[in-house]
Amino acid sequence: MGYQNRQPPEGINYVSNGWQKDFVLLVVGFFAGLALLIWLAMLALGWSARWIPFSWEQALSRPLQQTVEPDQRLRYLQGLADDLARAGNLKKPMTITVHHQDSDVVNAYASLGGHVFILEGLLDEVKTEQGLAFVLAHEIAHVHHRHPLKATIRQLGFGVMMGLVFGNTDIAQLAGAGGQIAMLNYSRDLEREADAWALAALQKHYGHVDGADALFQWLAEEKADEAPPQWLSSHPDVQARIERLRDISREQGYSLQGKVTPLPEWETASSEAAPPTDR
């Protein structure tokens, strides 16, 4: 049989579904792979925080050290923080330094090096020591679990990766915004972890957790209409948070009733201080 130079079939270099489907699959695959890579990198960066000495955090946060003589209010806050740190078994050699800020914002936050900031607006709205103690213990829990350091490392790592992949482009900004939304879920997990630690510290310090949800009750009544959807928030939904505190208390056998103590007179000078109540 002789050799025959046959022509290839017509359309051999084309696919029936066109190039669009292959292009979409390529783009989707690229971003899915990139998301997986970033997720794994964020896990590794968060895990690595445990190996960074706390003394390094303290060195970075040295400008936050107190430069003024503490007044009666600050001494009270620091003493309460020290008691709660002992009750929660704060990891050694960690220490807590409390700061007071004259701001109307109802908030508190923890920073690198064990620095915890209590804003005046919080002291105006939370009327009992137990309500304040839970917020304070919650911020101490962030320090205990190295949350400020983990969040800082993850943010820096995420920014570097976005810059390496996309450069200074509009796509980088779009991908960064999407990544930030995704990281909000990680932030909410940290908040839940801190809530559980704080609740345990209150139970050990006071013998009960009555009044622990005072701030959340206030937020549910006063700020419910201002709260964004949970997926756009760094904190869990307030009502869900209240229910979760109750669920944890029941599961762990914490006492839900006990003596609730008003804040000292320097915090309630504008109104008549109510005596401690048993609920």
mmCIF file of C-alpha atoms in Angstrom:
data_model
loop_
_atom_site.group_PDB
_atom_site.id
_atom_site.type_symbol
_atom_site.label_atom_id
_atom_site.label_comp_id
_atom_site.label_asym_id
_atom_site.label_seq_id
_atom_site.Cartn_x
_atom_site.Cartn_y
_atom_site.Cartn_z
ATOM 1 C CA MET A 1 0.000 0.000 0.000
ATOM 2 C CA GLY A 2 1.497 3.343 -1.056
ATOM 3 C CA TYR A 3 1.896 6.415 1.126
ATOM 4 C CA GLN A 4 -0.923 8.941 0.952
ATOM 5 C CA ASN A 5 -0.618 12.537 2.101
ATOM 6 C CA ARG A 6 -4.111 12.939 3.514
ATOM 7 C CA GLN A 7 -5.512 16.324 4.511
ATOM 8 C CA PRO A 8 -6.508 16.744 8.166
ATOM 9 C CA PRO A 9 -10.228 16.938 8.948
ATOM 10 C CA GLU A 10 -11.836 20.349 8.641
ATOM 11 C CA GLY A 11 -12.037 22.308 11.930
ATOM 12 C CA ILE A 12 -9.475 20.233 13.814
ATOM 13 C CA ASN A 13 -7.999 23.341 15.451
ATOM 14 C CA TYR A 14 -11.325 24.617 16.756
ATOM 15 C CA VAL A 15 -13.577 23.607 19.635
ATOM 16 C CA SER A 16 -17.319 23.595 19.342
ATOM 17 C CA ASN A 17 -17.915 25.768 22.421
ATOM 18 C CA GLY A 18 -15.557 28.562 21.304
ATOM 19 C CA TRP A 19 -12.799 30.269 23.276
ATOM 20 C CA GLN A 20 -15.043 32.063 25.745
ATOM 21 C CA LYS A 21 -15.621 29.058 27.997
ATOM 22 C CA ASP A 22 -11.926 28.216 28.159
ATOM 23 C CA PHE A 23 -11.098 31.835 28.954
ATOM 24 C CA VAL A 24 -13.646 31.975 31.782
ATOM 25 C CA LEU A 25 -12.363 28.696 33.223
ATOM 26 C CA LEU A 26 -8.808 30.037 33.065
ATOM 27 C CA VAL A 27 -9.702 33.252 34.886
ATOM 28 C CA VAL A 28 -11.801 31.457 37.511
ATOM 29 C CA GLY A 29 -9.055 28.901 38.048
ATOM 30 C CA PHE A 30 -6.445 31.622 38.437
ATOM 31 C CA PHE A 31 -8.388 33.525 41.089
ATOM 32 C CA ALA A 32 -9.417 30.322 42.879
ATOM 33 C CA GLY A 33 -5.792 29.233 43.041
ATOM 34 C CA LEU A 34 -4.746 32.706 44.190
ATOM 35 C CA ALA A 35 -7.407 32.707 46.911
ATOM 36 C CA LEU A 36 -6.233 29.298 48.126
ATOM 37 C CA LEU A 37 -2.625 30.472 48.150
ATOM 38 C CA ILE A 38 -3.504 33.610 50.118
ATOM 39 C CA TRP A 39 -5.625 31.619 52.571
ATOM 40 C CA LEU A 40 -2.765 29.215 53.233
ATOM 41 C CA ALA A 41 -0.340 32.114 53.593
ATOM 42 C CA MET A 42 -2.627 33.859 56.088
ATOM 43 C CA LEU A 43 -2.884 30.665 58.140
ATOM 44 C CA ALA A 44 0.891 30.310 58.161
ATOM 45 C CA LEU A 45 1.413 33.950 59.122
ATOM 46 C CA GLY A 46 -1.124 33.743 61.950
ATOM 47 C CA TRP A 47 0.441 30.511 63.196
ATOM 48 C CA SER A 48 3.918 32.068 63.167
ATOM 49 C CA ALA A 49 2.843 34.820 65.589
ATOM 50 C CA ARG A 50 3.096 32.438 68.543
ATOM 51 C CA TRP A 51 6.865 32.226 68.053
ATOM 52 C CA ILE A 52 7.436 35.978 68.203
ATOM 53 C CA PRO A 53 8.543 36.973 71.739
ATOM 54 C CA PHE A 54 6.177 39.254 73.595
ATOM 55 C CA SER A 55 9.152 41.480 74.377
ATOM 56 C CA TRP A 56 9.318 42.351 70.663
ATOM 57 C CA GLU A 57 5.735 43.567 70.846
ATOM 58 C CA GLN A 58 6.584 45.651 73.876
ATOM 59 C CA ALA A 59 9.552 47.181 72.080
ATOM 60 C CA LEU A 60 7.368 48.121 69.102
ATOM 61 C CA SER A 61 4.748 49.639 71.389
ATOM 62 C CA ARG A 62 7.147 51.581 73.611
ATOM 63 C CA PRO A 63 5.789 54.974 72.427
ATOM 64 C CA LEU A 64 2.452 54.002 74.042
ATOM 65 C CA GLN A 65 3.938 53.904 77.541
ATOM 66 C CA GLN A 66 2.277 56.176 80.106
ATOM 67 C CA THR A 67 3.770 59.661 80.273
ATOM 68 C CA VAL A 68 1.410 61.121 82.884
ATOM 69 C CA GLU A 69 0.746 60.303 86.512
ATOM 70 C CA PRO A 70 -2.258 57.923 86.722
ATOM 71 C CA ASP A 71 -5.326 59.375 88.415
ATOM 72 C CA GLN A 72 -7.876 57.569 90.598
ATOM 73 C CA ARG A 73 -9.860 56.349 87.607
ATOM 74 C CA LEU A 74 -6.836 54.936 85.807
ATOM 75 C CA ARG A 75 -5.573 53.230 88.969
ATOM 76 C CA TYR A 76 -8.981 51.601 89.358
ATOM 77 C CA LEU A 77 -8.982 50.400 85.738
ATOM 78 C CA GLN A 78 -5.434 49.067 86.036
ATOM 79 C CA GLY A 79 -6.229 47.238 89.270
ATOM 80 C CA LEU A 80 -9.321 45.663 87.759
ATOM 81 C CA ALA A 81 -7.337 44.617 84.689
ATOM 82 C CA ASP A 82 -4.647 43.017 86.860
ATOM 83 C CA ASP A 83 -7.296 41.070 88.800
ATOM 84 C CA LEU A 84 -8.943 39.844 85.600
ATOM 85 C CA ALA A 85 -5.592 38.919 84.067
ATOM 86 C CA ARG A 86 -4.827 36.728 87.073
ATOM 87 C CA ALA A 87 -8.305 35.201 86.996
ATOM 88 C CA GLY A 88 -7.940 34.357 83.309
ATOM 89 C CA ASN A 89 -4.382 33.033 83.743
ATOM 90 C CA LEU A 90 -2.840 35.534 81.335
ATOM 91 C CA LYS A 91 0.172 33.938 79.711
ATOM 92 C CA LYS A 92 3.533 34.887 81.196
ATOM 93 C CA PRO A 93 5.507 37.099 80.655
ATOM 94 C CA MET A 94 2.593 39.124 79.240
ATOM 95 C CA THR A 95 1.478 42.222 81.101
ATOM 96 C CA ILE A 96 -1.467 44.584 80.643
ATOM 97 C CA THR A 97 -1.168 48.368 80.626
ATOM 98 C CA VAL A 98 -4.498 50.211 80.692
ATOM 99 C CA HIS A 99 -4.973 53.635 79.125
ATOM 100 C CA HIS A 100 -7.942 55.977 79.429
ATOM 101 C CA GLN A 101 -8.965 58.145 76.481
ATOM 102 C CA ASP A 102 -11.279 61.129 76.782
ATOM 103 C CA SER A 103 -13.552 60.245 73.878
ATOM 104 C CA ASP A 104 -17.332 60.028 73.613
ATOM 105 C CA VAL A 105 -17.090 56.876 71.509
ATOM 106 C CA VAL A 106 -18.420 53.809 73.315
ATOM 107 C CA ASN A 107 -15.509 51.493 72.741
ATOM 108 C CA ALA A 108 -12.374 49.778 74.022
ATOM 109 C CA TYR A 109 -9.533 48.140 72.133
ATOM 110 C CA ALA A 110 -6.268 46.264 72.591
ATOM 111 C CA SER A 111 -3.015 47.038 70.840
ATOM 112 C CA LEU A 112 0.444 45.509 70.519
ATOM 113 C CA GLY A 113 2.460 44.978 73.660
ATOM 114 C CA GLY A 114 -0.473 44.464 76.026
ATOM 115 C CA HIS A 115 -1.833 48.013 75.825
ATOM 116 C CA VAL A 116 -5.598 48.259 76.418
ATOM 117 C CA PHE A 117 -7.492 51.494 75.797
ATOM 118 C CA ILE A 118 -10.756 52.319 77.571
ATOM 119 C CA LEU A 119 -12.715 55.234 76.116
ATOM 120 C CA GLU A 120 -14.754 57.598 78.280
ATOM 121 C CA GLY A 121 -17.900 56.881 76.271
ATOM 122 C CA LEU A 122 -17.793 53.276 77.453
ATOM 123 C CA LEU A 123 -17.577 54.371 81.100
ATOM 124 C CA ASP A 124 -20.542 56.680 80.578
ATOM 125 C CA GLU A 125 -22.809 53.929 79.227
ATOM 126 C CA VAL A 126 -21.762 50.837 81.188
ATOM 127 C CA LYS A 127 -22.944 51.445 84.750
ATOM 128 C CA THR A 128 -21.730 48.316 86.561
ATOM 129 C CA GLU A 129 -18.323 46.920 87.321
ATOM 130 C CA GLN A 130 -19.287 43.556 85.854
ATOM 131 C CA GLY A 131 -20.286 45.162 82.549
ATOM 132 C CA LEU A 132 -16.991 47.052 82.404
ATOM 133 C CA ALA A 133 -15.037 44.004 83.592
ATOM 134 C CA PHE A 134 -16.299 41.868 80.714
ATOM 135 C CA VAL A 135 -15.207 44.453 78.137
ATOM 136 C CA LEU A 136 -11.850 44.809 79.860
ATOM 137 C CA ALA A 137 -11.392 41.036 80.085
ATOM 138 C CA HIS A 138 -12.359 40.738 76.420
ATOM 139 C CA GLU A 139 -9.518 43.086 75.465
ATOM 140 C CA ILE A 140 -7.112 41.234 77.766
ATOM 141 C CA ALA A 141 -8.131 38.043 75.966
ATOM 142 C CA HIS A 142 -7.023 39.577 72.677
ATOM 143 C CA VAL A 143 -3.585 40.108 74.217
ATOM 144 C CA HIS A 144 -3.582 36.603 75.715
ATOM 145 C CA HIS A 145 -4.254 35.025 72.310
ATOM 146 C CA ARG A 146 -1.854 37.428 70.481
ATOM 147 C CA HIS A 147 -4.716 38.708 68.329
ATOM 148 C CA PRO A 148 -3.279 42.215 67.725
ATOM 149 C CA LEU A 149 -0.010 40.702 66.517
ATOM 150 C CA LYS A 150 -1.740 38.110 64.357
ATOM 151 C CA ALA A 151 -3.974 40.732 62.778
ATOM 152 C CA THR A 152 -1.005 43.014 62.082
ATOM 153 C CA ILE A 153 1.030 40.237 60.482
ATOM 154 C CA ARG A 154 -1.894 39.097 58.361
ATOM 155 C CA GLN A 155 -2.640 42.627 57.164
ATOM 156 C CA LEU A 156 0.980 43.246 56.233
ATOM 157 C CA GLY A 157 1.282 39.867 54.531
ATOM 158 C CA PHE A 158 -1.923 40.395 52.588
ATOM 159 C CA GLY A 159 -0.786 43.821 51.396
ATOM 160 C CA VAL A 160 2.578 42.486 50.250
ATOM 161 C CA MET A 161 0.988 39.611 48.342
ATOM 162 C CA MET A 162 -1.492 41.911 46.605
ATOM 163 C CA GLY A 163 1.343 44.206 45.608
ATOM 164 C CA LEU A 164 3.465 41.365 44.245
ATOM 165 C CA VAL A 165 0.625 39.836 42.223
ATOM 166 C CA PHE A 166 -1.209 42.914 40.927
ATOM 167 C CA GLY A 167 1.094 45.855 41.559
ATOM 168 C CA ASN A 168 -0.364 49.352 41.947
ATOM 169 C CA THR A 169 -3.414 48.822 39.738
ATOM 170 C CA ASP A 170 -7.190 49.079 39.940
ATOM 171 C CA ILE A 171 -7.349 45.292 40.004
ATOM 172 C CA ALA A 172 -5.148 45.312 43.101
ATOM 173 C CA GLN A 173 -7.567 47.663 44.852
ATOM 174 C CA LEU A 174 -10.553 45.540 43.844
ATOM 175 C CA ALA A 175 -8.879 42.322 44.976
ATOM 176 C CA GLY A 176 -7.782 44.033 48.186
ATOM 177 C CA ALA A 177 -11.335 45.097 48.972
ATOM 178 C CA GLY A 178 -12.575 41.563 48.412
ATOM 179 C CA GLY A 179 -9.808 40.198 50.589
ATOM 180 C CA GLN A 180 -10.628 42.611 53.388
ATOM 181 C CA ILE A 181 -14.256 41.459 53.379
ATOM 182 C CA ALA A 182 -13.085 37.855 53.556
ATOM 183 C CA MET A 183 -10.795 38.692 56.499
ATOM 184 C CA LEU A 184 -13.734 40.117 58.440
ATOM 185 C CA ASN A 185 -14.870 36.556 59.090
ATOM 186 C CA TYR A 186 -11.464 35.871 60.634
ATOM 187 C CA SER A 187 -11.914 38.962 62.823
ATOM 188 C CA ARG A 188 -15.322 37.737 64.011
ATOM 189 C CA ASP A 189 -13.762 34.416 65.009
ATOM 190 C CA LEU A 190 -11.230 36.293 67.137
ATOM 191 C CA GLU A 191 -14.034 38.205 68.829
ATOM 192 C CA ARG A 192 -15.833 34.967 69.720
ATOM 193 C CA GLU A 193 -12.614 33.490 71.116
ATOM 194 C CA ALA A 194 -12.065 36.589 73.259
ATOM 195 C CA ASP A 195 -15.665 36.492 74.522
ATOM 196 C CA ALA A 196 -15.246 32.936 75.785
ATOM 197 C CA TRP A 197 -11.986 33.765 77.603
ATOM 198 C CA ALA A 198 -13.495 36.888 79.169
ATOM 199 C CA LEU A 199 -16.547 35.008 80.399
ATOM 200 C CA ALA A 200 -14.353 32.412 82.110
ATOM 201 C CA ALA A 201 -12.288 35.169 83.755
ATOM 202 C CA LEU A 202 -15.418 36.850 85.130
ATOM 203 C CA GLN A 203 -16.749 33.587 86.527
ATOM 204 C CA LYS A 204 -13.487 32.944 88.350
ATOM 205 C CA HIS A 205 -13.113 36.515 89.622
ATOM 206 C CA TYR A 206 -16.710 37.195 90.717
ATOM 207 C CA GLY A 207 -18.143 33.698 91.036
ATOM 208 C CA HIS A 208 -20.815 34.566 88.464
ATOM 209 C CA VAL A 209 -21.259 36.223 85.042
ATOM 210 C CA ASP A 210 -24.325 38.337 85.806
ATOM 211 C CA GLY A 211 -24.091 41.711 84.038
ATOM 212 C CA ALA A 212 -21.420 40.580 81.590
ATOM 213 C CA ASP A 213 -23.594 41.415 78.587
ATOM 214 C CA ALA A 214 -24.355 44.997 79.706
ATOM 215 C CA LEU A 215 -22.598 46.614 76.757
ATOM 216 C CA PHE A 216 -24.261 44.303 74.245
ATOM 217 C CA GLN A 217 -27.658 44.997 75.756
ATOM 218 C CA TRP A 218 -27.024 48.709 75.371
ATOM 219 C CA LEU A 219 -25.872 48.233 71.765
ATOM 220 C CA ALA A 220 -28.980 46.171 71.002
ATOM 221 C CA GLU A 221 -31.228 48.951 72.316
ATOM 222 C CA GLU A 222 -29.414 52.066 71.126
ATOM 223 C CA LYS A 223 -27.412 51.099 68.045
ATOM 224 C CA ALA A 224 -29.432 48.320 66.409
ATOM 225 C CA ASP A 225 -30.412 50.483 63.426
ATOM 226 C CA GLU A 226 -26.808 51.543 62.812
ATOM 227 C CA ALA A 227 -25.295 48.065 62.743
ATOM 228 C CA PRO A 228 -24.118 46.879 59.297
ATOM 229 C CA PRO A 229 -24.821 43.340 58.056
ATOM 230 C CA GLN A 230 -22.671 40.820 59.908
ATOM 231 C CA TRP A 231 -20.691 39.913 56.775
ATOM 232 C CA LEU A 232 -19.570 43.556 56.561
ATOM 233 C CA SER A 233 -18.679 43.821 60.242
ATOM 234 C CA SER A 234 -15.565 42.881 62.174
ATOM 235 C CA HIS A 235 -17.778 41.838 65.118
ATOM 236 C CA PRO A 236 -20.527 39.218 65.405
ATOM 237 C CA ASP A 237 -24.178 40.220 65.426
ATOM 238 C CA VAL A 238 -25.070 41.693 68.826
ATOM 239 C CA GLN A 239 -28.153 39.554 69.489
ATOM 240 C CA ALA A 240 -26.325 36.402 68.408
ATOM 241 C CA ARG A 241 -23.479 37.416 70.683
ATOM 242 C CA ILE A 242 -25.773 37.769 73.694
ATOM 243 C CA GLU A 243 -27.280 34.336 73.036
ATOM 244 C CA ARG A 244 -23.842 32.805 72.630
ATOM 245 C CA LEU A 245 -22.712 34.180 75.989
ATOM 246 C CA ARG A 246 -25.731 32.572 77.612
ATOM 247 C CA ASP A 247 -25.108 29.295 75.812
ATOM 248 C CA ILE A 248 -21.467 29.228 76.938
ATOM 249 C CA SER A 249 -22.520 30.009 80.514
ATOM 250 C CA ARG A 250 -24.984 27.122 80.548
ATOM 251 C CA GLU A 251 -22.541 24.697 78.938
ATOM 252 C CA GLN A 252 -19.731 25.598 81.356
ATOM 253 C CA GLY A 253 -21.964 25.771 84.416
ATOM 254 C CA TYR A 254 -21.332 29.477 85.071
ATOM 255 C CA SER A 255 -23.683 31.194 87.479
ATOM 256 C CA LEU A 256 -26.032 33.605 85.691
ATOM 257 C CA GLN A 257 -27.095 35.377 88.895
ATOM 258 C CA GLY A 258 -24.950 37.238 91.376
ATOM 259 C CA LYS A 259 -24.097 40.534 93.016
ATOM 260 C CA VAL A 260 -23.840 43.360 90.481
ATOM 261 C CA THR A 261 -21.715 46.279 91.684
ATOM 262 C CA PRO A 262 -22.066 49.896 90.484
ATOM 263 C CA LEU A 263 -18.964 51.648 89.218
ATOM 264 C CA PRO A 264 -17.135 53.874 91.733
ATOM 265 C CA GLU A 265 -18.562 57.299 92.525
ATOM 266 C CA TRP A 266 -16.095 59.104 90.299
ATOM 267 C CA GLU A 267 -17.867 57.397 87.378
ATOM 268 C CA THR A 268 -21.412 58.004 88.577
ATOM 269 C CA ALA A 269 -21.047 61.470 90.070
ATOM 270 C CA SER A 270 -23.617 62.869 87.653
ATOM 271 C CA SER A 271 -26.302 60.533 88.909
ATOM 272 C CA GLU A 272 -27.213 58.895 92.166
ATOM 273 C CA ALA A 273 -25.291 55.669 92.581
ATOM 274 C CA ALA A 274 -27.524 52.662 92.967
ATOM 275 C CA PRO A 275 -26.588 50.151 95.647
ATOM 276 C CA PRO A 276 -25.382 46.660 94.665
ATOM 277 C CA THR A 277 -28.264 44.387 93.700
ATOM 278 C CA ASP A 278 -28.716 40.653 93.693
ATOM 279 C CA ARG A 279 -30.404 39.351 90.550
#
